[in-house]
XYZ file of C-alpha atoms in Angstrom:
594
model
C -5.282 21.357 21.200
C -3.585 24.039 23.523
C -4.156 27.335 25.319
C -4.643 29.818 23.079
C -4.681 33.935 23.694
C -7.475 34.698 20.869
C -10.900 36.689 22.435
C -13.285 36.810 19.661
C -14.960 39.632 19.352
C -18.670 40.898 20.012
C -19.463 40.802 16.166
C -18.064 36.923 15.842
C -18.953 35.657 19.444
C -22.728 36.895 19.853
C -24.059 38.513 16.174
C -22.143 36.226 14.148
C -23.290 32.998 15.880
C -27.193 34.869 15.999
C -26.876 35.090 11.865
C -25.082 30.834 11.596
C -28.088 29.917 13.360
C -31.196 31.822 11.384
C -29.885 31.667 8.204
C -29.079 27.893 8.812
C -32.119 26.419 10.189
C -33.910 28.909 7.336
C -31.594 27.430 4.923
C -32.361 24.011 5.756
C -36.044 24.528 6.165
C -36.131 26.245 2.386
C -33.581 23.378 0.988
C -35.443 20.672 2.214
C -37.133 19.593 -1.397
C -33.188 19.891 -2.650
C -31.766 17.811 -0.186
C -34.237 15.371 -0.416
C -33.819 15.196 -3.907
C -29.829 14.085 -3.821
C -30.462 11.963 -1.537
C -32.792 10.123 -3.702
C -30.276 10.482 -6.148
C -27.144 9.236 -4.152
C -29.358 5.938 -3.278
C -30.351 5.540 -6.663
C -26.634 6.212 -8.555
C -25.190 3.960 -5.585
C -27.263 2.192 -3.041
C -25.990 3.056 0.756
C -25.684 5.851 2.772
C -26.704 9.144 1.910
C -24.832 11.350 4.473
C -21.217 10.136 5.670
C -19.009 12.149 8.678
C -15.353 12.899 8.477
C -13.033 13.840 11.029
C -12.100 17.867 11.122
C -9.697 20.009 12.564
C -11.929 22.665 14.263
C -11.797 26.003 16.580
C -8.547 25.709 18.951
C -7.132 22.598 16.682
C -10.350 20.461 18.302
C -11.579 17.492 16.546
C -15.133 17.460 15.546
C -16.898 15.413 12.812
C -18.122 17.117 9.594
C -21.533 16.257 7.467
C -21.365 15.458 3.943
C -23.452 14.204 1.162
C -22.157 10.598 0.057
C -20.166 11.477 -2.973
C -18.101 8.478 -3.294
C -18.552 4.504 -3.693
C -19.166 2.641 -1.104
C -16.012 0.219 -2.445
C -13.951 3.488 -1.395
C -11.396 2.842 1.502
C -13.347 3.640 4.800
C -12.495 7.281 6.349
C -9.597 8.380 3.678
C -9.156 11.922 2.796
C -9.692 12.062 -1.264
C -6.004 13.309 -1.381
C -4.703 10.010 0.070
C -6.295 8.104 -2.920
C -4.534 7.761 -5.987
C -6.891 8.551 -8.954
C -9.305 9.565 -6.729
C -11.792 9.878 -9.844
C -12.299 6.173 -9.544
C -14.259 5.902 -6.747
C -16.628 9.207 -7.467
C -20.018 8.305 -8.080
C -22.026 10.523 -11.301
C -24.286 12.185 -9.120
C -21.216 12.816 -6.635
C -19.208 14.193 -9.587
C -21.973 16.942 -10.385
C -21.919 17.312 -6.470
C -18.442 17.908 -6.277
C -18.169 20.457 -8.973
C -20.986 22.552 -7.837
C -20.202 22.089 -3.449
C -23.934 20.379 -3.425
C -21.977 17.589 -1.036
C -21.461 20.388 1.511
C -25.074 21.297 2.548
C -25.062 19.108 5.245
C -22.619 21.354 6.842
C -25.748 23.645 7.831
C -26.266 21.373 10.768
C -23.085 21.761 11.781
C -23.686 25.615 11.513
C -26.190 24.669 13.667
C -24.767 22.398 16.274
C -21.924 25.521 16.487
C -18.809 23.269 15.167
C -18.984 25.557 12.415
C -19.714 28.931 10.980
C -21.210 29.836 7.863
C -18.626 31.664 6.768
C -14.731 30.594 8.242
C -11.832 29.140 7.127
C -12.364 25.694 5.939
C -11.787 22.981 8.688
C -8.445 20.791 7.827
C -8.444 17.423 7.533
C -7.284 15.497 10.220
C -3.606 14.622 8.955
C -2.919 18.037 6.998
C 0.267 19.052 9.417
C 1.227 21.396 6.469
C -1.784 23.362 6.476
C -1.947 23.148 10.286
C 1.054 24.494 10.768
C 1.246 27.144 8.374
C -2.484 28.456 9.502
C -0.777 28.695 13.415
C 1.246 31.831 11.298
C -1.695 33.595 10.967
C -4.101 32.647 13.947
C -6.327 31.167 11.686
C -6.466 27.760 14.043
C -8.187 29.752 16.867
C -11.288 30.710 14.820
C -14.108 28.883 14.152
C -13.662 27.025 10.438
C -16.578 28.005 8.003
C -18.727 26.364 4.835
C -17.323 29.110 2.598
C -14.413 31.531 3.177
C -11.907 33.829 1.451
C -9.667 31.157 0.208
C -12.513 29.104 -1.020
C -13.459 31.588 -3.340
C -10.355 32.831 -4.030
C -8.531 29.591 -6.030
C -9.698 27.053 -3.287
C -8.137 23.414 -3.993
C -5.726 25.299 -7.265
C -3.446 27.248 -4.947
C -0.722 26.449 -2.672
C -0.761 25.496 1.144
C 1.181 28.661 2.041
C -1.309 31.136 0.077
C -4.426 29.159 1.262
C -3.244 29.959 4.576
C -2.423 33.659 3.946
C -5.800 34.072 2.740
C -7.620 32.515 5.525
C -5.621 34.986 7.491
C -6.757 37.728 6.073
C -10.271 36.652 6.524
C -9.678 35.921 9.937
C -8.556 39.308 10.068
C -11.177 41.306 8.537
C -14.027 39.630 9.844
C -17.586 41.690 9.356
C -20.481 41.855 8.689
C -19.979 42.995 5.160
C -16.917 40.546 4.593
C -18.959 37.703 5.608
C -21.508 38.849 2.979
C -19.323 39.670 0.421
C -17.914 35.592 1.172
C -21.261 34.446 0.963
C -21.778 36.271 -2.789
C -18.694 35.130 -3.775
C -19.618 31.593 -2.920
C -23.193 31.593 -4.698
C -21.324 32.736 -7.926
C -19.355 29.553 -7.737
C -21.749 26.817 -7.402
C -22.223 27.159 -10.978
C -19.486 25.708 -12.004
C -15.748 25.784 -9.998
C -12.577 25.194 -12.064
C -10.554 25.261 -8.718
C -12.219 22.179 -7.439
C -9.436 19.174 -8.120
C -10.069 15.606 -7.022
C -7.282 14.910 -4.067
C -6.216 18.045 -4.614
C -4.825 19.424 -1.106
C -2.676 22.905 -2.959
C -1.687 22.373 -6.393
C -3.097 21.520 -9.666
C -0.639 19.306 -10.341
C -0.757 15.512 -10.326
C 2.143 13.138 -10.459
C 1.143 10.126 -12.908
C 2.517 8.681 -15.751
C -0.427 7.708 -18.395
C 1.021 4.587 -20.150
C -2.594 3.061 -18.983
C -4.613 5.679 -21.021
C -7.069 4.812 -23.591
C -5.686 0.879 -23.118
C -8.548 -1.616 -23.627
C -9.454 -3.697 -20.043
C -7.898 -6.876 -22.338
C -4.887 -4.554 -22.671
C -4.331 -4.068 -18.992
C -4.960 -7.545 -17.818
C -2.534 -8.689 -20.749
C -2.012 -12.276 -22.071
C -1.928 -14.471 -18.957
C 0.467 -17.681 -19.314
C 1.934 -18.981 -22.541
C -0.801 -19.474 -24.564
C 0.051 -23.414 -24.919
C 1.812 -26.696 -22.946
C 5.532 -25.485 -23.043
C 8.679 -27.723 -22.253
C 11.357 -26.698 -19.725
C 14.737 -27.764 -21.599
C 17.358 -28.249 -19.166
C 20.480 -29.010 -21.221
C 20.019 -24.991 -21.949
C 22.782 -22.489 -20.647
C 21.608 -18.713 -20.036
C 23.475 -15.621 -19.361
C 21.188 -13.375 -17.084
C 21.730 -9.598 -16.027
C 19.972 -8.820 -12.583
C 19.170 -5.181 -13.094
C 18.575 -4.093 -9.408
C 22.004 -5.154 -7.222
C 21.857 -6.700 -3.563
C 17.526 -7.131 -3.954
C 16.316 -9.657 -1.670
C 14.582 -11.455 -4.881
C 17.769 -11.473 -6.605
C 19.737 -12.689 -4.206
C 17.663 -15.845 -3.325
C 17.633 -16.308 -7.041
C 21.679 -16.053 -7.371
C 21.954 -18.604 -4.397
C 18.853 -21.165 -5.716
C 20.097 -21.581 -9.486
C 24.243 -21.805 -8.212
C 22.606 -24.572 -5.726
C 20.079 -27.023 -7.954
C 20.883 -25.801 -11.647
C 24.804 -25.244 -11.344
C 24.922 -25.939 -15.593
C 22.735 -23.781 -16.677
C 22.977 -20.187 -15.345
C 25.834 -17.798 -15.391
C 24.271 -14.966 -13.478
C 25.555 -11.448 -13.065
C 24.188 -8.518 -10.935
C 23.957 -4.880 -12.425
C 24.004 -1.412 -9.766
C 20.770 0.904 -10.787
C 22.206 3.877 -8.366
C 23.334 6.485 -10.742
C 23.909 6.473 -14.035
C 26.491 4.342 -14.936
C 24.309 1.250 -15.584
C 23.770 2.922 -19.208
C 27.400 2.603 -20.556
C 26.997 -1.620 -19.369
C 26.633 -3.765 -21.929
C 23.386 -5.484 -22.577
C 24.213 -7.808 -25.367
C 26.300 -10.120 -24.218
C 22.889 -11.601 -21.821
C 20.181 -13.754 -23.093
C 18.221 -12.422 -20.691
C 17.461 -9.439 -18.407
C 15.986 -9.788 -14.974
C 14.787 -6.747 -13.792
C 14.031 -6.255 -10.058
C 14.901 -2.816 -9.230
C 11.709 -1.147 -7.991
C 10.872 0.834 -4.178
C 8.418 -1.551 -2.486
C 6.714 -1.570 0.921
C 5.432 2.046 0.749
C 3.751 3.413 3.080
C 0.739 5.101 0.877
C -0.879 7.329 3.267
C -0.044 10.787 3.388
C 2.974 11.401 1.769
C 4.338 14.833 -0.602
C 4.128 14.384 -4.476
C 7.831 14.610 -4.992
C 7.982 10.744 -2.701
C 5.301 10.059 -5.348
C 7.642 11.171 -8.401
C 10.540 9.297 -6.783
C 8.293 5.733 -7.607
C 7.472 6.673 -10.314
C 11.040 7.240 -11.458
C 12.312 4.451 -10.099
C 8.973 1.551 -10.456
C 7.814 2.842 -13.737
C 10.808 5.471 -15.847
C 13.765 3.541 -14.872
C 12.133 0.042 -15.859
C 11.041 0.992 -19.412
C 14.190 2.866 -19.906
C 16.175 -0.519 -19.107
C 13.804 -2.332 -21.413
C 14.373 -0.368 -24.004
C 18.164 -0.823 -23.875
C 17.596 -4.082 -23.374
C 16.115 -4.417 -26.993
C 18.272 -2.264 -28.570
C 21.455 -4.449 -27.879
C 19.297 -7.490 -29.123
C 18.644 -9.331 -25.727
C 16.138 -12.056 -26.085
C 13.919 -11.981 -23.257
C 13.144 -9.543 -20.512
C 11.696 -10.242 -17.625
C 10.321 -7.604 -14.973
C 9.142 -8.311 -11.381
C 5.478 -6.369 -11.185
C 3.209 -7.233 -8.004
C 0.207 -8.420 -7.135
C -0.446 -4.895 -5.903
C -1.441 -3.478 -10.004
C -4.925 -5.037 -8.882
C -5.826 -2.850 -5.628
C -5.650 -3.210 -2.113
C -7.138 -6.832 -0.188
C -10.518 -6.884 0.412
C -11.721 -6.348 4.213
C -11.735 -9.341 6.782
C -15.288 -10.968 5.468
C -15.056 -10.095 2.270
C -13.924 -12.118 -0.523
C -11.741 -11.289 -3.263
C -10.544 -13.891 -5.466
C -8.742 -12.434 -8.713
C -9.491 -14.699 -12.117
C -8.292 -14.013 -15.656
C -11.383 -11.457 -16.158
C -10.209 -8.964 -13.604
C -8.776 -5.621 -14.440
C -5.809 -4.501 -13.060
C -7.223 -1.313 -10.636
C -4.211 -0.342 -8.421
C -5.463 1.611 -5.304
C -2.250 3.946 -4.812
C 0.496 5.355 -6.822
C 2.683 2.417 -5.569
C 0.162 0.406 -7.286
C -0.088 2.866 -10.441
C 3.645 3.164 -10.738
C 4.162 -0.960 -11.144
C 0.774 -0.994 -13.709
C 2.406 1.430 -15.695
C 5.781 0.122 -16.346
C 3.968 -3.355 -16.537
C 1.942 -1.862 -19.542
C 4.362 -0.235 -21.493
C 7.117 -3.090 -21.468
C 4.576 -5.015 -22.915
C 4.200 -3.173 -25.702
C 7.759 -3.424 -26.384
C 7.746 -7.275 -27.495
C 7.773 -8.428 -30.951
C 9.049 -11.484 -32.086
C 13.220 -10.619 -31.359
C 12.700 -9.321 -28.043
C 9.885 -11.350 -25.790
C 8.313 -9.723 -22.898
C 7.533 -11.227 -19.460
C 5.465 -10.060 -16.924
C 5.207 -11.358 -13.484
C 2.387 -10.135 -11.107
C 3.457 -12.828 -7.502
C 1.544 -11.823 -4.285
C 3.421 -11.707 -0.879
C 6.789 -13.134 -1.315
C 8.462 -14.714 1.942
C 10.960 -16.924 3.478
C 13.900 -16.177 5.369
C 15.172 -12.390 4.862
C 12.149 -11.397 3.464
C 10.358 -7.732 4.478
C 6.881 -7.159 4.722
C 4.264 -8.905 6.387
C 6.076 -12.346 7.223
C 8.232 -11.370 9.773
C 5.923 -9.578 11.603
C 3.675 -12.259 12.176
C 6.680 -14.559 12.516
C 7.551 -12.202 15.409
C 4.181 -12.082 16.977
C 3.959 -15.692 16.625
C 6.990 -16.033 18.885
C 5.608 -13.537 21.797
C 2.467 -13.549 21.729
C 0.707 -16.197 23.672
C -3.021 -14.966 22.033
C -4.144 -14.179 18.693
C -7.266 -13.630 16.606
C -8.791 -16.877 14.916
C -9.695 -15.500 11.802
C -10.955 -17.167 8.475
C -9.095 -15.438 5.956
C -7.470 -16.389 2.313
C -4.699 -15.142 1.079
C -1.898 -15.913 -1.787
C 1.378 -16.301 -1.178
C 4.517 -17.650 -2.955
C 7.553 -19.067 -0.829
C 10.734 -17.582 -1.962
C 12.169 -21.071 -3.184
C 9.083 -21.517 -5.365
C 9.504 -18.388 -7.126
C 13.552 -19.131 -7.845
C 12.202 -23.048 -9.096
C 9.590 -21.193 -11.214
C 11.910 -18.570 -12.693
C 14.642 -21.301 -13.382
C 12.322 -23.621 -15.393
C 10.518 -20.152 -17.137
C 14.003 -19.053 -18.016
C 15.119 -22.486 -19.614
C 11.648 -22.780 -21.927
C 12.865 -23.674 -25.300
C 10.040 -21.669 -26.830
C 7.687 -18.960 -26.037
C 5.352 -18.453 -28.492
C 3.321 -15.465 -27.090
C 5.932 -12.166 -27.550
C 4.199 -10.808 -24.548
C 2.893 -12.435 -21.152
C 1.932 -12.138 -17.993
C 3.027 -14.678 -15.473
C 1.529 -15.387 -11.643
C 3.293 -17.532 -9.731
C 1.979 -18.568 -6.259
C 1.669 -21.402 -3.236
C -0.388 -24.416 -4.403
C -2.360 -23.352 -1.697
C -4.029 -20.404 -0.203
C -3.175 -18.977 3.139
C -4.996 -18.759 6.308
C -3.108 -16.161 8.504
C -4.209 -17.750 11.556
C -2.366 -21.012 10.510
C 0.572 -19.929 9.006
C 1.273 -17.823 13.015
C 0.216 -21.561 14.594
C 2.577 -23.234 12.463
C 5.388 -20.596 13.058
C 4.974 -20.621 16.949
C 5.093 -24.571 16.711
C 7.875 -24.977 14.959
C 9.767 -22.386 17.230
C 8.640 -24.612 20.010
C 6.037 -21.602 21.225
C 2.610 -22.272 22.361
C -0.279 -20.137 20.906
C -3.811 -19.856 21.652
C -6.307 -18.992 18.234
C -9.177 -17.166 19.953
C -12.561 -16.769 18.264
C -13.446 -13.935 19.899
C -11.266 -11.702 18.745
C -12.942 -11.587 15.431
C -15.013 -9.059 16.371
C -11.803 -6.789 17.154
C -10.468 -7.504 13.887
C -13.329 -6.200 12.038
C -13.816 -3.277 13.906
C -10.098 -2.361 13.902
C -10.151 -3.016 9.892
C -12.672 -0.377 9.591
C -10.207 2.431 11.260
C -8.722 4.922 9.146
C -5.245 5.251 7.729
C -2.682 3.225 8.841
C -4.018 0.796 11.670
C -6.704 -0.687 9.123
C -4.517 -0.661 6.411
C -2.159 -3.182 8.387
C -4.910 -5.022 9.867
C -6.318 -5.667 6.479
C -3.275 -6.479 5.177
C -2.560 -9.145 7.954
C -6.563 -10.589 8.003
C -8.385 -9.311 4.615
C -9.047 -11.722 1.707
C -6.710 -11.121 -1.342
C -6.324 -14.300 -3.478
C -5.704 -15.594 -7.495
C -7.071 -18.248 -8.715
C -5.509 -21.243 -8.741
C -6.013 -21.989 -12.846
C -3.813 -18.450 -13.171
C -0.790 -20.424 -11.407
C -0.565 -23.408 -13.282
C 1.378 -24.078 -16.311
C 1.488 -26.872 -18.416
C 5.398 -27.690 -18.304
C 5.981 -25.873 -15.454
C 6.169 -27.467 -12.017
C 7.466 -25.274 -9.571
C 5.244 -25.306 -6.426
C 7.505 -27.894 -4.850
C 7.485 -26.825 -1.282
C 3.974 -26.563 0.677
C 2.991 -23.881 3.156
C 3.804 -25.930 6.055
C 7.079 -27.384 4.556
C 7.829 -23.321 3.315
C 7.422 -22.363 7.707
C 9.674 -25.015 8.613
C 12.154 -24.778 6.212
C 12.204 -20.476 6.939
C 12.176 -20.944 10.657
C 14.885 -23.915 10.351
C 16.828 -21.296 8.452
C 16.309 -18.300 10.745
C 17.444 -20.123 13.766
C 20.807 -21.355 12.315
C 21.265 -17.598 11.095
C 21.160 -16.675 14.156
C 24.185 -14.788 15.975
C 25.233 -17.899 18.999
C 26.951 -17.682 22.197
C 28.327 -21.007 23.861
C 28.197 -20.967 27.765
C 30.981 -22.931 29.219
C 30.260 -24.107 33.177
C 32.125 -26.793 35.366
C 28.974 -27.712 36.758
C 25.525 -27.520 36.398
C 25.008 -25.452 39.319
C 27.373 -22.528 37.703
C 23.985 -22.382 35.409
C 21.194 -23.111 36.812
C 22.183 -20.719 40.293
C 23.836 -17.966 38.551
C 23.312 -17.405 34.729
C 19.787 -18.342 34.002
C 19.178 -14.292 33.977
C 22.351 -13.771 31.748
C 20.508 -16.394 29.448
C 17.315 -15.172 29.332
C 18.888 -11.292 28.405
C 20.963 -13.049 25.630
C 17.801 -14.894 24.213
C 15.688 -11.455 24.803
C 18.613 -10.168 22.210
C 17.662 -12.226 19.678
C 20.951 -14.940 20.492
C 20.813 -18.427 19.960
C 22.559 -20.246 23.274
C 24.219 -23.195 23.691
C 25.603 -24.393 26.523
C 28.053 -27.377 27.388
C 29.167 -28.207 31.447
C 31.826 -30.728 32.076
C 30.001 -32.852 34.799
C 29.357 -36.560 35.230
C 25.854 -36.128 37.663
C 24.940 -33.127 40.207
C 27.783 -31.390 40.621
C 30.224 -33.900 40.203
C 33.122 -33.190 37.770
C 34.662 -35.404 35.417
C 36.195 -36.132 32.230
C 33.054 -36.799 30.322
C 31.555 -34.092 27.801
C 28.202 -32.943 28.347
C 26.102 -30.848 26.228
């Protein structure tokens, strides 16, 4: 919000506001048996609120809260624009999809008419995080007037047309404000409640969606897939595999290189394949038994981001991983293997809420990260026949040392912080040396029966978050304090839109699998616990850590003048050791001391 030179005029500061608030309260007075009716019909179709508020860009770039009728699930993320959802279909209720299509959702709006946030007839108010259509709207002056129900762009392609022309158009109704414009808006709008092609579901300019439809018209058996091998299988270790790592330098394949060259010297020869480019398609595929394939863009950051970052996972999660499968099969490799996520079956559930995934659940991803993995996990499946068998793997959170995501922020907080929030949470995990165990033994079955499978490898035992930072600040010789109280903080901060409650929900919400999913009769891979997994990371972080050795004559050389160069080297993230050539005080002598 900033100074701004606009004067309305008589018309739009005194008449204008006169007509908003007679035809409003008149419009809610004669509506009343209509808006009753939804909302018996919204608690009906999907008990919960009938009304929900959502935060606006208004007159002067000034928040304010609009009023809608419920149109969505209440299992819809709290407070997210419907363009920030991926298949945004999926959450909209039946009566909210005849609301949608006809703008019944918007009559609330006429108390805001009323309260003066809005006018009847205006541009419409932005959402919050729309930069794009902020700043292109500050071209036109269109941010200084007061945003309507109905305008010139709403009847004029509305959701269909681009950012740039939306704006344009709002500027010109800005411009030509009257009392005949405002009319002929008004018209305009009562001849689209009939029906409005231009309305499109997360649609913030363009009719186009990115997606890739591998998932269309597939059964829910289809999607969930077959989950483990079907039977008891043995793990043959006298067995020598060649294995192509599609996806070079990957943290995964990495850990995998160094685990098998460490405990199963015999049986791997292991080679690592570039994805950058193109070059990857002239490589030879035959000469493998089996192709790994890790390549993928993780860690997104889902919230509001342009279509062509949405096309680039897509590309690279789903295109690039059926394209390698295919070549895979076409040179005659035996078994491919691809690296999906635990993310194909939605977001975790809230701190309180369970969410405990069995063999029964349908994959539902919540974002076009998610999407883009269930897609390519879908159609390599249906690639497998009895030459060329098909592995699927579907691990939660992955960690140990060098890992990204969640893990080393908590390992971080662990190690400052001397507070933090005693929550009862469950979670899956798999430690990074479990997964290379489990995809050693997997690799070295002597038969898989099943062409096609889906694999999901995890912890013996579930995580509690408020543990796992205990055990961290322990071993790092830290002391933390688990306070109860701050549940409440947790719960309330989970509830805040975009990216704060996405990371507390992430770090505190309930996301497990079963434990029957994990185990394999044959297989016996969960060899290091949760506890053993912390030490063993930590251990390992510490000795990777960049040292300095501090050579005094005395004791008193450190403990009067380098105690502050200490601390500033320990502050960097340095590991110091120091060694002092003194017998006692600050006596010198041939003895070593360390």
């Amino acid at each position: 919000m900033g100074n701004s030179d606009y004067v309305p005029s008589f018309y739009d500061k005194y008449v204008k506001r006169c007509f908003d608030i007679v035809l409003s309260f008149g419009g809610i007075v004669a509506l009343s048996p209509l808006l009753l009716g939804i909302a018996v019909a919204i608690k009906i179709d999907d008990p919960g609120p009938v009304f929900f508020t959502q935060k606006r860009l208004g007159q002067n770039k000034k928040y304010f809260r609009v009023y809608k009728f419920r149109s969505m699930k209440m299992c819809t993320p709290h407070d997210t624009p419907t363009h920030m959802l991926e298949n945004p279909e999926q959450y909209i209720t039946r009566v909210g999809k005849f609301l949608r299509a006809h703008s019944l959702d918007e009559l609330p709006q006429l108390f805001n008419v009323l309260d003066g946030s809005l006018s009847l007839v205006g541009p419409r108010p932005g959402l919050w995080n729309q930069d794009v259509l902020t700043a292109e709207r500050d071209k036109y002056g269109v941010n200084e007037y007061k945003p309507g129900i109905t305008g010139w762009a709403q009847i004029n392609g509305r959701d269909s047309i681009s950012i740039e022309k939306k704006s344009e158009l709002d500027g010109y109704g800005v411009k030509h404000s009257s009392p005949a414009f405002d009319l002929k808006c008004l018209l305009g709008t009562v001849t689209k409640v009939g029906h409005d092609d231009t309305v499109v579901e997360g649609g913030t300019g363009t009719m186009a969606k990115v997606y890739r439809n591998y998932t269309e018209g597939k059964t829910k058996k289809e999607l969930i897939g077959n989950i483990g091998f079907g039977e008891a299988v043995e793990v043959d270790k006298g067995l020598k595999k060649k294995v192509l790592i599609t996806g070079a330098g990957s943290y995964i394949g990495q850990s995998f290189i160094a685990y098998a060259k460490k405990y199963y010297p015999e049986n791997f020869e292991i080679d690592e394949l570039d994805m950058m480019g193109d070059a990857w398609k002239e490589y030879d595929f035959s000469q493998y038994d089996i192709i790994y394939h890790v390549a993928g863009i993780a860690h997104a950051d889902v919230g509001n981001v342009s279509d062509e970052t949405k096309e680039k996972y897509y590309q690279v999660n789903t295109d690039l991983t059926i394209e390698v499968a295919q070549k895979a099969k076409e040179e005659n490799v035996k078994e491919f293997i691809f690296m999906s996520s635990m993310i194909v079956y939605g977001e975790s559930a809230p701190y309180g809420k369970k969410k405990v995934i069995d063999e029964y659940t349908v994959p539902t991803p919540a974002n076009f990260y998610g999407d883009s993995k269930l897609q390519a996990d879908v159609a390599v499946r249906e690639l497998a026949d009895d030459n060329f068998k098909v592995i699927v793997l579907r691990p939660p959170m992955i960690y140990g040392m060098g890992s990204k995501g969640n893990y080393p922020v908590l390992a971080k907080l662990a190690k400052k912080s001397p507070i933090f929030p005693d929550v009862d949470n469950e979670r899956s995990m798999l430690y990074i040396e479990n997964l290379c165990e489990f995809l050693c033994q997997v690799m070295l079955v002597r038969k898989i029966r099943r062409n096609a499978i889906v694999l999901i490898p995890q912890n013996a035992e579930w995580t509690n978050t408020s543990v796992m930072v205990t055990q961290i600040a322990n071993i790092s010789g830290k002391k933390i304090v688990g306070l109860k109280v701050m549940r409440p903080a947790v719960v309330i901060g989970g509830k805040m839109p975009g990216k704060i409650g996405g990371l507390i929900n992430k770090a505190f919400g309930n996301n497990c699998y079963a434990h029957e999913l994990s185990k394999y009769q044959g297989i016996d891979y969960q060899k290091s616990t949760l506890e053993e997994s912390v030490k063993l990371t930590e251990a390992n972080i510490v000795n990777q850590k960049k040292c300095v050795l501090m050579l005094a004559s005395v004791a008193s050389m450190i403990d009067q003048f380098n105690m502050s160069n200490i601390d500033i080297l320990l502050n960097m993230g340095y590991r110091v050791d120091v060694a002092c050539n003194f017998g006692f005080g600050s006596t010198c002598s041939d003895e070593k001391n360390y």
